[in-house]
mmCIF file with all atom_site columns, N, CA and C in Angstrom:
data_model
loop_
_atom_site.group_PDB
_atom_site.id
_atom_site.type_symbol
_atom_site.label_atom_id
_atom_site.label_alt_id
_atom_site.label_comp_id
_atom_site.label_asym_id
_atom_site.label_entity_id
_atom_site.label_seq_id
_atom_site.pdbx_PDB_ins_code
_atom_site.Cartn_x
_atom_site.Cartn_y
_atom_site.Cartn_z
_atom_site.occupancy
_atom_site.B_iso_or_equiv
_atom_site.pdbx_formal_charge
_atom_site.auth_seq_id
_atom_site.auth_comp_id
_atom_site.auth_asym_id
_atom_site.auth_atom_id
_atom_site.pdbx_PDB_model_num
ATOM 1   N N  . MET A 1 1  ? 34.935  -22.323 4.639   1.00 0.00 ? 66  MET A N  1
ATOM 2   C CA . MET A 1 1  ? 34.896  -21.533 3.426   1.00 0.00 ? 66  MET A CA 1
ATOM 3   C C  . MET A 1 1  ? 35.630  -20.225 3.672   1.00 0.00 ? 66  MET A C  1
ATOM 4   N N  . ALA A 1 2  ? 36.481  -19.864 2.764   1.00 0.00 ? 67  ALA A N  1
ATOM 5   C CA . ALA A 1 2  ? 37.288  -18.655 2.907   1.00 0.00 ? 67  ALA A CA 1
ATOM 6   C C  . ALA A 1 2  ? 36.469  -17.429 2.516   1.00 0.00 ? 67  ALA A C  1
ATOM 7   N N  . PHE A 1 3  ? 36.813  -16.299 3.122   1.00 0.00 ? 68  PHE A N  1
ATOM 8   C CA . PHE A 1 3  ? 36.130  -15.041 2.806   1.00 0.00 ? 68  PHE A CA 1
ATOM 9   C C  . PHE A 1 3  ? 36.624  -14.520 1.469   1.00 0.00 ? 68  PHE A C  1
ATOM 10  N N  . ILE A 1 4  ? 35.684  -14.189 0.602   1.00 0.00 ? 69  ILE A N  1
ATOM 11  C CA . ILE A 1 4  ? 35.993  -13.611 -0.706  1.00 0.00 ? 69  ILE A CA 1
ATOM 12  C C  . ILE A 1 4  ? 35.314  -12.258 -0.769  1.00 0.00 ? 69  ILE A C  1
ATOM 13  N N  . PRO A 1 5  ? 36.063  -11.187 -1.100  1.00 0.00 ? 70  PRO A N  1
ATOM 14  C CA . PRO A 1 5  ? 35.434  -9.860  -1.187  1.00 0.00 ? 70  PRO A CA 1
ATOM 15  C C  . PRO A 1 5  ? 34.316  -9.848  -2.231  1.00 0.00 ? 70  PRO A C  1
ATOM 16  N N  . ARG A 1 6  ? 33.342  -9.029  -1.981  1.00 0.00 ? 71  ARG A N  1
ATOM 17  C CA . ARG A 1 6  ? 32.185  -8.953  -2.876  1.00 0.00 ? 71  ARG A CA 1
ATOM 18  C C  . ARG A 1 6  ? 32.590  -8.547  -4.285  1.00 0.00 ? 71  ARG A C  1
ATOM 19  N N  . GLN A 1 7  ? 33.563  -7.690  -4.401  1.00 0.00 ? 72  GLN A N  1
ATOM 20  C CA . GLN A 1 7  ? 33.990  -7.213  -5.724  1.00 0.00 ? 72  GLN A CA 1
ATOM 21  C C  . GLN A 1 7  ? 34.528  -8.345  -6.589  1.00 0.00 ? 72  GLN A C  1
ATOM 22  N N  . LYS A 1 8  ? 35.071  -9.371  -5.966  1.00 0.00 ? 73  LYS A N  1
ATOM 23  C CA . LYS A 1 8  ? 35.667  -10.469 -6.734  1.00 0.00 ? 73  LYS A CA 1
ATOM 24  C C  . LYS A 1 8  ? 34.683  -11.610 -6.995  1.00 0.00 ? 73  LYS A C  1
ATOM 25  N N  . LEU A 1 9  ? 33.493  -11.521 -6.434  1.00 0.00 ? 74  LEU A N  1
ATOM 26  C CA . LEU A 1 9  ? 32.506  -12.567 -6.666  1.00 0.00 ? 74  LEU A CA 1
ATOM 27  C C  . LEU A 1 9  ? 31.924  -12.453 -8.069  1.00 0.00 ? 74  LEU A C  1
ATOM 28  N N  . SER A 1 10 ? 31.438  -13.585 -8.585  1.00 0.00 ? 75  SER A N  1
ATOM 29  C CA . SER A 1 10 ? 30.779  -13.571 -9.889  1.00 0.00 ? 75  SER A CA 1
ATOM 30  C C  . SER A 1 10 ? 29.395  -12.946 -9.747  1.00 0.00 ? 75  SER A C  1
ATOM 31  N N  . LYS A 1 11 ? 28.787  -12.637 -10.882 1.00 0.00 ? 76  LYS A N  1
ATOM 32  C CA . LYS A 1 11 ? 27.465  -12.016 -10.866 1.00 0.00 ? 76  LYS A CA 1
ATOM 33  C C  . LYS A 1 11 ? 26.438  -12.938 -10.215 1.00 0.00 ? 76  LYS A C  1
ATOM 34  N N  . LYS A 1 12 ? 26.490  -14.233 -10.516 1.00 0.00 ? 77  LYS A N  1
ATOM 35  C CA . LYS A 1 12 ? 25.559  -15.192 -9.921  1.00 0.00 ? 77  LYS A CA 1
ATOM 36  C C  . LYS A 1 12 ? 25.767  -15.281 -8.415  1.00 0.00 ? 77  LYS A C  1
ATOM 37  N N  . ALA A 1 13 ? 27.007  -15.267 -7.981  1.00 0.00 ? 78  ALA A N  1
ATOM 38  C CA . ALA A 1 13 ? 27.298  -15.355 -6.547  1.00 0.00 ? 78  ALA A CA 1
ATOM 39  C C  . ALA A 1 13 ? 26.818  -14.098 -5.821  1.00 0.00 ? 78  ALA A C  1
ATOM 40  N N  . LYS A 1 14 ? 26.980  -12.933 -6.470  1.00 0.00 ? 79  LYS A N  1
ATOM 41  C CA . LYS A 1 14 ? 26.489  -11.679 -5.868  1.00 0.00 ? 79  LYS A CA 1
ATOM 42  C C  . LYS A 1 14 ? 24.969  -11.710 -5.730  1.00 0.00 ? 79  LYS A C  1
ATOM 43  N N  . ARG A 1 15 ? 24.279  -12.204 -6.766  1.00 0.00 ? 80  ARG A N  1
ATOM 44  C CA . ARG A 1 15 ? 22.822  -12.279 -6.715  1.00 0.00 ? 80  ARG A CA 1
ATOM 45  C C  . ARG A 1 15 ? 22.357  -13.239 -5.630  1.00 0.00 ? 80  ARG A C  1
ATOM 46  N N  . ALA A 1 16 ? 23.050  -14.381 -5.497  1.00 0.00 ? 81  ALA A N  1
ATOM 47  C CA . ALA A 1 16 ? 22.687  -15.346 -4.462  1.00 0.00 ? 81  ALA A CA 1
ATOM 48  C C  . ALA A 1 16 ? 22.894  -14.750 -3.076  1.00 0.00 ? 81  ALA A C  1
ATOM 49  N N  . LEU A 1 17 ? 23.971  -13.997 -2.903  1.00 0.00 ? 82  LEU A N  1
ATOM 50  C CA . LEU A 1 17 ? 24.235  -13.342 -1.626  1.00 0.00 ? 82  LEU A CA 1
ATOM 51  C C  . LEU A 1 17 ? 23.180  -12.292 -1.326  1.00 0.00 ? 82  LEU A C  1
ATOM 52  N N  . ASP A 1 18 ? 22.789  -11.516 -2.344  1.00 0.00 ? 83  ASP A N  1
ATOM 53  C CA . ASP A 1 18 ? 21.757  -10.486 -2.163  1.00 0.00 ? 83  ASP A CA 1
ATOM 54  C C  . ASP A 1 18 ? 20.411  -11.112 -1.814  1.00 0.00 ? 83  ASP A C  1
ATOM 55  N N  . LEU A 1 19 ? 20.069  -12.218 -2.484  1.00 0.00 ? 84  LEU A N  1
ATOM 56  C CA . LEU A 1 19 ? 18.798  -12.879 -2.202  1.00 0.00 ? 84  LEU A CA 1
ATOM 57  C C  . LEU A 1 19 ? 18.757  -13.409 -0.769  1.00 0.00 ? 84  LEU A C  1
ATOM 58  N N  . LYS A 1 20 ? 19.888  -13.872 -0.280  1.00 0.00 ? 85  LYS A N  1
ATOM 59  C CA . LYS A 1 20 ? 19.937  -14.388 1.080   1.00 0.00 ? 85  LYS A CA 1
ATOM 60  C C  . LYS A 1 20 ? 19.800  -13.267 2.110   1.00 0.00 ? 85  LYS A C  1
ATOM 61  N N  . LYS A 1 21 ? 20.344  -12.088 1.797   1.00 0.00 ? 86  LYS A N  1
ATOM 62  C CA . LYS A 1 21 ? 20.281  -10.953 2.719   1.00 0.00 ? 86  LYS A CA 1
ATOM 63  C C  . LYS A 1 21 ? 18.947  -10.230 2.681   1.00 0.00 ? 86  LYS A C  1
ATOM 64  N N  . ARG A 1 22 ? 18.266  -10.308 1.539   1.00 0.00 ? 87  ARG A N  1
ATOM 65  C CA . ARG A 1 22 ? 17.051  -9.531  1.345   1.00 0.00 ? 87  ARG A CA 1
ATOM 66  C C  . ARG A 1 22 ? 15.938  -10.011 2.264   1.00 0.00 ? 87  ARG A C  1
ATOM 67  N N  . ALA A 1 23 ? 15.289  -9.062  2.898   1.00 0.00 ? 88  ALA A N  1
ATOM 68  C CA . ALA A 1 23 ? 14.183  -9.385  3.803   1.00 0.00 ? 88  ALA A CA 1
ATOM 69  C C  . ALA A 1 23 ? 12.859  -9.328  3.042   1.00 0.00 ? 88  ALA A C  1
ATOM 70  N N  . THR A 1 24 ? 11.870  -10.035 3.541   1.00 0.00 ? 89  THR A N  1
ATOM 71  C CA . THR A 1 24 ? 10.549  -9.997  2.933   1.00 0.00 ? 89  THR A CA 1
ATOM 72  C C  . THR A 1 24 ? 9.636   -9.130  3.775   1.00 0.00 ? 89  THR A C  1
ATOM 73  N N  . TRP A 1 25 ? 8.565   -8.688  3.166   1.00 0.00 ? 90  TRP A N  1
ATOM 74  C CA . TRP A 1 25 ? 7.591   -7.846  3.871   1.00 0.00 ? 90  TRP A CA 1
ATOM 75  C C  . TRP A 1 25 ? 6.522   -8.699  4.547   1.00 0.00 ? 90  TRP A C  1
ATOM 76  N N  . ASP A 1 26 ? 6.487   -9.993  4.283   1.00 0.00 ? 91  ASP A N  1
ATOM 77  C CA . ASP A 1 26 ? 5.535   -10.927 4.889   1.00 0.00 ? 91  ASP A CA 1
ATOM 78  C C  . ASP A 1 26 ? 4.089   -10.466 4.761   1.00 0.00 ? 91  ASP A C  1
ATOM 79  N N  . GLY A 1 27 ? 3.670   -10.164 3.541   1.00 0.00 ? 92  GLY A N  1
ATOM 80  C CA . GLY A 1 27 ? 2.286   -9.787  3.290   1.00 0.00 ? 92  GLY A CA 1
ATOM 81  C C  . GLY A 1 27 ? 1.965   -8.339  3.580   1.00 0.00 ? 92  GLY A C  1
ATOM 82  N N  . LEU A 1 28 ? 2.946   -7.564  4.015   1.00 0.00 ? 93  LEU A N  1
ATOM 83  C CA . LEU A 1 28 ? 2.714   -6.158  4.314   1.00 0.00 ? 93  LEU A CA 1
ATOM 84  C C  . LEU A 1 28 ? 2.995   -5.331  3.069   1.00 0.00 ? 93  LEU A C  1
ATOM 85  N N  . ASN A 1 29 ? 2.098   -4.440  2.705   1.00 0.00 ? 94  ASN A N  1
ATOM 86  C CA . ASN A 1 29 ? 2.273   -3.594  1.532   1.00 0.00 ? 94  ASN A CA 1
ATOM 87  C C  . ASN A 1 29 ? 2.969   -2.310  1.962   1.00 0.00 ? 94  ASN A C  1
ATOM 88  N N  . PRO A 1 30 ? 4.157   -2.011  1.425   1.00 0.00 ? 95  PRO A N  1
ATOM 89  C CA . PRO A 1 30 ? 4.917   -0.851  1.883   1.00 0.00 ? 95  PRO A CA 1
ATOM 90  C C  . PRO A 1 30 ? 4.441   0.496   1.334   1.00 0.00 ? 95  PRO A C  1
ATOM 91  N N  . VAL A 1 31 ? 3.374   0.503   0.558   1.00 0.00 ? 96  VAL A N  1
ATOM 92  C CA . VAL A 1 31 ? 2.884   1.743   -0.032  1.00 0.00 ? 96  VAL A CA 1
ATOM 93  C C  . VAL A 1 31 ? 2.262   2.620   1.055   1.00 0.00 ? 96  VAL A C  1
ATOM 94  N N  . THR A 1 32 ? 2.618   3.891   1.047   1.00 0.00 ? 97  THR A N  1
ATOM 95  C CA . THR A 1 32 ? 2.064   4.825   2.024   1.00 0.00 ? 97  THR A CA 1
ATOM 96  C C  . THR A 1 32 ? 0.612   5.119   1.687   1.00 0.00 ? 97  THR A C  1
ATOM 97  N N  . ARG A 1 33 ? -0.234  5.066   2.686   1.00 0.00 ? 98  ARG A N  1
ATOM 98  C CA . ARG A 1 33 ? -1.654  5.331   2.466   1.00 0.00 ? 98  ARG A CA 1
ATOM 99  C C  . ARG A 1 33 ? -2.072  6.563   3.253   1.00 0.00 ? 98  ARG A C  1
ATOM 100 N N  . ARG A 1 34 ? -3.012  7.299   2.686   1.00 0.00 ? 99  ARG A N  1
ATOM 101 C CA . ARG A 1 34 ? -3.555  8.470   3.361   1.00 0.00 ? 99  ARG A CA 1
ATOM 102 C C  . ARG A 1 34 ? -5.048  8.262   3.566   1.00 0.00 ? 99  ARG A C  1
ATOM 103 N N  . THR A 1 35 ? -5.559  8.860   4.623   1.00 0.00 ? 100 THR A N  1
ATOM 104 C CA . THR A 1 35 ? -7.006  8.831   4.802   1.00 0.00 ? 100 THR A CA 1
ATOM 105 C C  . THR A 1 35 ? -7.614  9.881   3.885   1.00 0.00 ? 100 THR A C  1
ATOM 106 N N  . GLU A 1 36 ? -8.800  9.588   3.381   1.00 0.00 ? 101 GLU A N  1
ATOM 107 C CA . GLU A 1 36 ? -9.436  10.539  2.467   1.00 0.00 ? 101 GLU A CA 1
ATOM 108 C C  . GLU A 1 36 ? -9.936  11.753  3.244   1.00 0.00 ? 101 GLU A C  1
ATOM 109 N N  . ASN A 1 37 ? -9.927  12.896  2.585   1.00 0.00 ? 102 ASN A N  1
ATOM 110 C CA . ASN A 1 37 ? -10.400 14.135  3.185   1.00 0.00 ? 102 ASN A CA 1
ATOM 111 C C  . ASN A 1 37 ? -11.921 14.109  3.180   1.00 0.00 ? 102 ASN A C  1
ATOM 112 N N  . LYS A 1 38 ? -12.532 14.137  4.364   1.00 0.00 ? 103 LYS A N  1
ATOM 113 C CA . LYS A 1 38 ? -13.991 14.048  4.460   1.00 0.00 ? 103 LYS A CA 1
ATOM 114 C C  . LYS A 1 38 ? -14.672 15.312  3.944   1.00 0.00 ? 103 LYS A C  1
ATOM 115 N N  . LYS A 1 39 ? -13.969 16.435  3.964   1.00 0.00 ? 104 LYS A N  1
ATOM 116 C CA . LYS A 1 39 ? -14.574 17.689  3.516   1.00 0.00 ? 104 LYS A CA 1
ATOM 117 C C  . LYS A 1 39 ? -14.477 17.881  2.006   1.00 0.00 ? 104 LYS A C  1
ATOM 118 N N  . ALA A 1 40 ? -13.608 17.136  1.354   1.00 0.00 ? 105 ALA A N  1
ATOM 119 C CA . ALA A 1 40 ? -13.423 17.289  -0.087  1.00 0.00 ? 105 ALA A CA 1
ATOM 120 C C  . ALA A 1 40 ? -14.583 16.631  -0.836  1.00 0.00 ? 105 ALA A C  1
ATOM 121 N N  . TYR A 1 41 ? -14.911 17.168  -2.004  1.00 0.00 ? 106 TYR A N  1
ATOM 122 C CA . TYR A 1 41 ? -15.992 16.624  -2.822  1.00 0.00 ? 106 TYR A CA 1
ATOM 123 C C  . TYR A 1 41 ? -15.553 15.310  -3.443  1.00 0.00 ? 106 TYR A C  1
ATOM 124 N N  . ASP A 1 42 ? -16.404 14.314  -3.363  1.00 0.00 ? 107 ASP A N  1
ATOM 125 C CA . ASP A 1 42 ? -16.140 13.018  -3.969  1.00 0.00 ? 107 ASP A CA 1
ATOM 126 C C  . ASP A 1 42 ? -17.403 12.607  -4.722  1.00 0.00 ? 107 ASP A C  1
ATOM 127 N N  . ARG A 1 43 ? -17.332 12.592  -6.038  1.00 0.00 ? 108 ARG A N  1
ATOM 128 C CA . ARG A 1 43 ? -18.540 12.312  -6.813  1.00 0.00 ? 108 ARG A CA 1
ATOM 129 C C  . ARG A 1 43 ? -18.967 10.854  -6.705  1.00 0.00 ? 108 ARG A C  1
ATOM 130 N N  . LYS A 1 44 ? -18.095 9.965   -6.250  1.00 0.00 ? 109 LYS A N  1
ATOM 131 C CA . LYS A 1 44 ? -18.462 8.558   -6.093  1.00 0.00 ? 109 LYS A CA 1
ATOM 132 C C  . LYS A 1 44 ? -19.309 8.333   -4.844  1.00 0.00 ? 109 LYS A C  1
ATOM 133 N N  . ARG A 1 45 ? -19.163 9.186   -3.844  1.00 0.00 ? 110 ARG A N  1
ATOM 134 C CA . ARG A 1 45 ? -19.903 9.033   -2.591  1.00 0.00 ? 110 ARG A CA 1
ATOM 135 C C  . ARG A 1 45 ? -21.300 9.634   -2.752  1.00 0.00 ? 110 ARG A C  1
ATOM 136 N N  . PRO A 1 46 ? -22.329 8.925   -2.322  1.00 0.00 ? 111 PRO A N  1
ATOM 137 C CA . PRO A 1 46 ? -23.674 9.492   -2.451  1.00 0.00 ? 111 PRO A CA 1
ATOM 138 C C  . PRO A 1 46 ? -23.850 10.697  -1.525  1.00 0.00 ? 111 PRO A C  1
ATOM 139 N N  . ALA A 1 47 ? -24.749 11.563  -1.900  1.00 0.00 ? 112 ALA A N  1
ATOM 140 C CA . ALA A 1 47 ? -24.988 12.763  -1.102  1.00 0.00 ? 112 ALA A CA 1
ATOM 141 C C  . ALA A 1 47 ? -25.523 12.374  0.266   1.00 0.00 ? 112 ALA A C  1
ATOM 142 N N  . GLY A 1 48 ? -25.067 13.060  1.314   1.00 0.00 ? 113 GLY A N  1
ATOM 143 C CA . GLY A 1 48 ? -25.430 12.683  2.666   1.00 0.00 ? 113 GLY A CA 1
ATOM 144 C C  . GLY A 1 48 ? -26.634 13.413  3.211   1.00 0.00 ? 113 GLY A C  1
ATOM 145 N N  . PHE A 1 49 ? -27.230 14.330  2.459   1.00 0.00 ? 114 PHE A N  1
ATOM 146 C CA . PHE A 1 49 ? -28.368 15.069  2.993   1.00 0.00 ? 114 PHE A CA 1
ATOM 147 C C  . PHE A 1 49 ? -29.631 14.228  2.940   1.00 0.00 ? 114 PHE A C  1
ATOM 148 N N  . ASP A 1 50 ? -30.489 14.414  3.904   1.00 0.00 ? 115 ASP A N  1
ATOM 149 C CA . ASP A 1 50 ? -31.794 13.762  4.007   1.00 0.00 ? 115 ASP A CA 1
ATOM 150 C C  . ASP A 1 50 ? -31.726 12.239  4.037   1.00 0.00 ? 115 ASP A C  1
ATOM 151 N N  . GLU A 1 51 ? -30.654 11.686  4.594   1.00 0.00 ? 116 GLU A N  1
ATOM 152 C CA . GLU A 1 51 ? -30.574 10.234  4.718   1.00 0.00 ? 116 GLU A CA 1
ATOM 153 C C  . GLU A 1 51 ? -31.439 9.729   5.864   1.00 0.00 ? 116 GLU A C  1
ATOM 154 N N  . ASP A 1 52 ? -31.693 10.589  6.853   1.00 0.00 ? 117 ASP A N  1
ATOM 155 C CA . ASP A 1 52 ? -32.439 10.148  8.017   1.00 0.00 ? 117 ASP A CA 1
ATOM 156 C C  . ASP A 1 52 ? -33.945 10.065  7.751   1.00 0.00 ? 117 ASP A C  1
ATOM 157 N N  . ARG A 1 53 ? -34.405 10.675  6.682   1.00 0.00 ? 118 ARG A N  1
ATOM 158 C CA . ARG A 1 53 ? -35.833 10.633  6.360   1.00 0.00 ? 118 ARG A CA 1
ATOM 159 C C  . ARG A 1 53 ? -36.138 9.416   5.497   1.00 0.00 ? 118 ARG A C  1
ATOM 160 N N  . PRO A 1 54 ? -37.168 8.645   5.817   1.00 0.00 ? 119 PRO A N  1
ATOM 161 C CA . PRO A 1 54 ? -37.466 7.441   5.031   1.00 0.00 ? 119 PRO A CA 1
ATOM 162 C C  . PRO A 1 54 ? -38.004 7.753   3.639   1.00 0.00 ? 119 PRO A C  1
ATOM 163 N N  . GLY A 1 55 ? -38.726 8.864   3.462   1.00 0.00 ? 120 GLY A N  1
ATOM 164 C CA . GLY A 1 55 ? -39.329 9.171   2.170   1.00 0.00 ? 120 GLY A CA 1
ATOM 165 C C  . GLY A 1 55 ? -38.462 10.061  1.307   1.00 0.00 ? 120 GLY A C  1
ATOM 166 N N  . GLY A 1 56 ? -37.284 10.442  1.775   1.00 0.00 ? 121 GLY A N  1
ATOM 167 C CA . GLY A 1 56 ? -36.435 11.329  1.018   1.00 0.00 ? 121 GLY A CA 1
ATOM 168 C C  . GLY A 1 56 ? -36.741 12.776  1.331   1.00 0.00 ? 121 GLY A C  1
ATOM 169 N N  . PRO A 1 57 ? -36.254 13.699  0.523   1.00 0.00 ? 122 PRO A N  1
ATOM 170 C CA . PRO A 1 57 ? -36.435 15.117  0.820   1.00 0.00 ? 122 PRO A CA 1
ATOM 171 C C  . PRO A 1 57 ? -37.855 15.628  0.581   1.00 0.00 ? 122 PRO A C  1
ATOM 172 N N  . PHE A 1 58 ? -38.669 14.903  -0.200  1.00 0.00 ? 123 PHE A N  1
ATOM 173 C CA . PHE A 1 58 ? -40.012 15.368  -0.540  1.00 0.00 ? 123 PHE A CA 1
ATOM 174 C C  . PHE A 1 58 ? -41.081 14.534  0.162   1.00 0.00 ? 123 PHE A C  1
ATOM 175 N N  . HIS A 1 59 ? -40.986 14.421  1.450   1.00 0.00 ? 124 HIS A N  1
ATOM 176 C CA . HIS A 1 59 ? -41.933 13.629  2.223   1.00 0.00 ? 124 HIS A CA 1
ATOM 177 C C  . HIS A 1 59 ? -43.139 14.492  2.600   1.00 0.00 ? 124 HIS A C  1
ATOM 178 N N  . ILE A 1 60 ? -44.318 14.013  2.252   1.00 0.00 ? 125 ILE A N  1
ATOM 179 C CA . ILE A 1 60 ? -45.544 14.780  2.533   1.00 0.00 ? 125 ILE A CA 1
ATOM 180 C C  . ILE A 1 60 ? -46.302 14.148  3.676   1.00 0.00 ? 125 ILE A C  1
#
């Protein structure tokens, strides 16, 4: 097969060439993730005070 410059290829041929060159992430998500700030207030997280007491804060 003779070499044909990319500029002279048809749109379908360019897409086929791009698909062949394109790599996959193989199940890896490329989105950057950050760890949550433990000191910041999060209303979804339950309050951490008095967790060690079985009766709660008002144990008599």
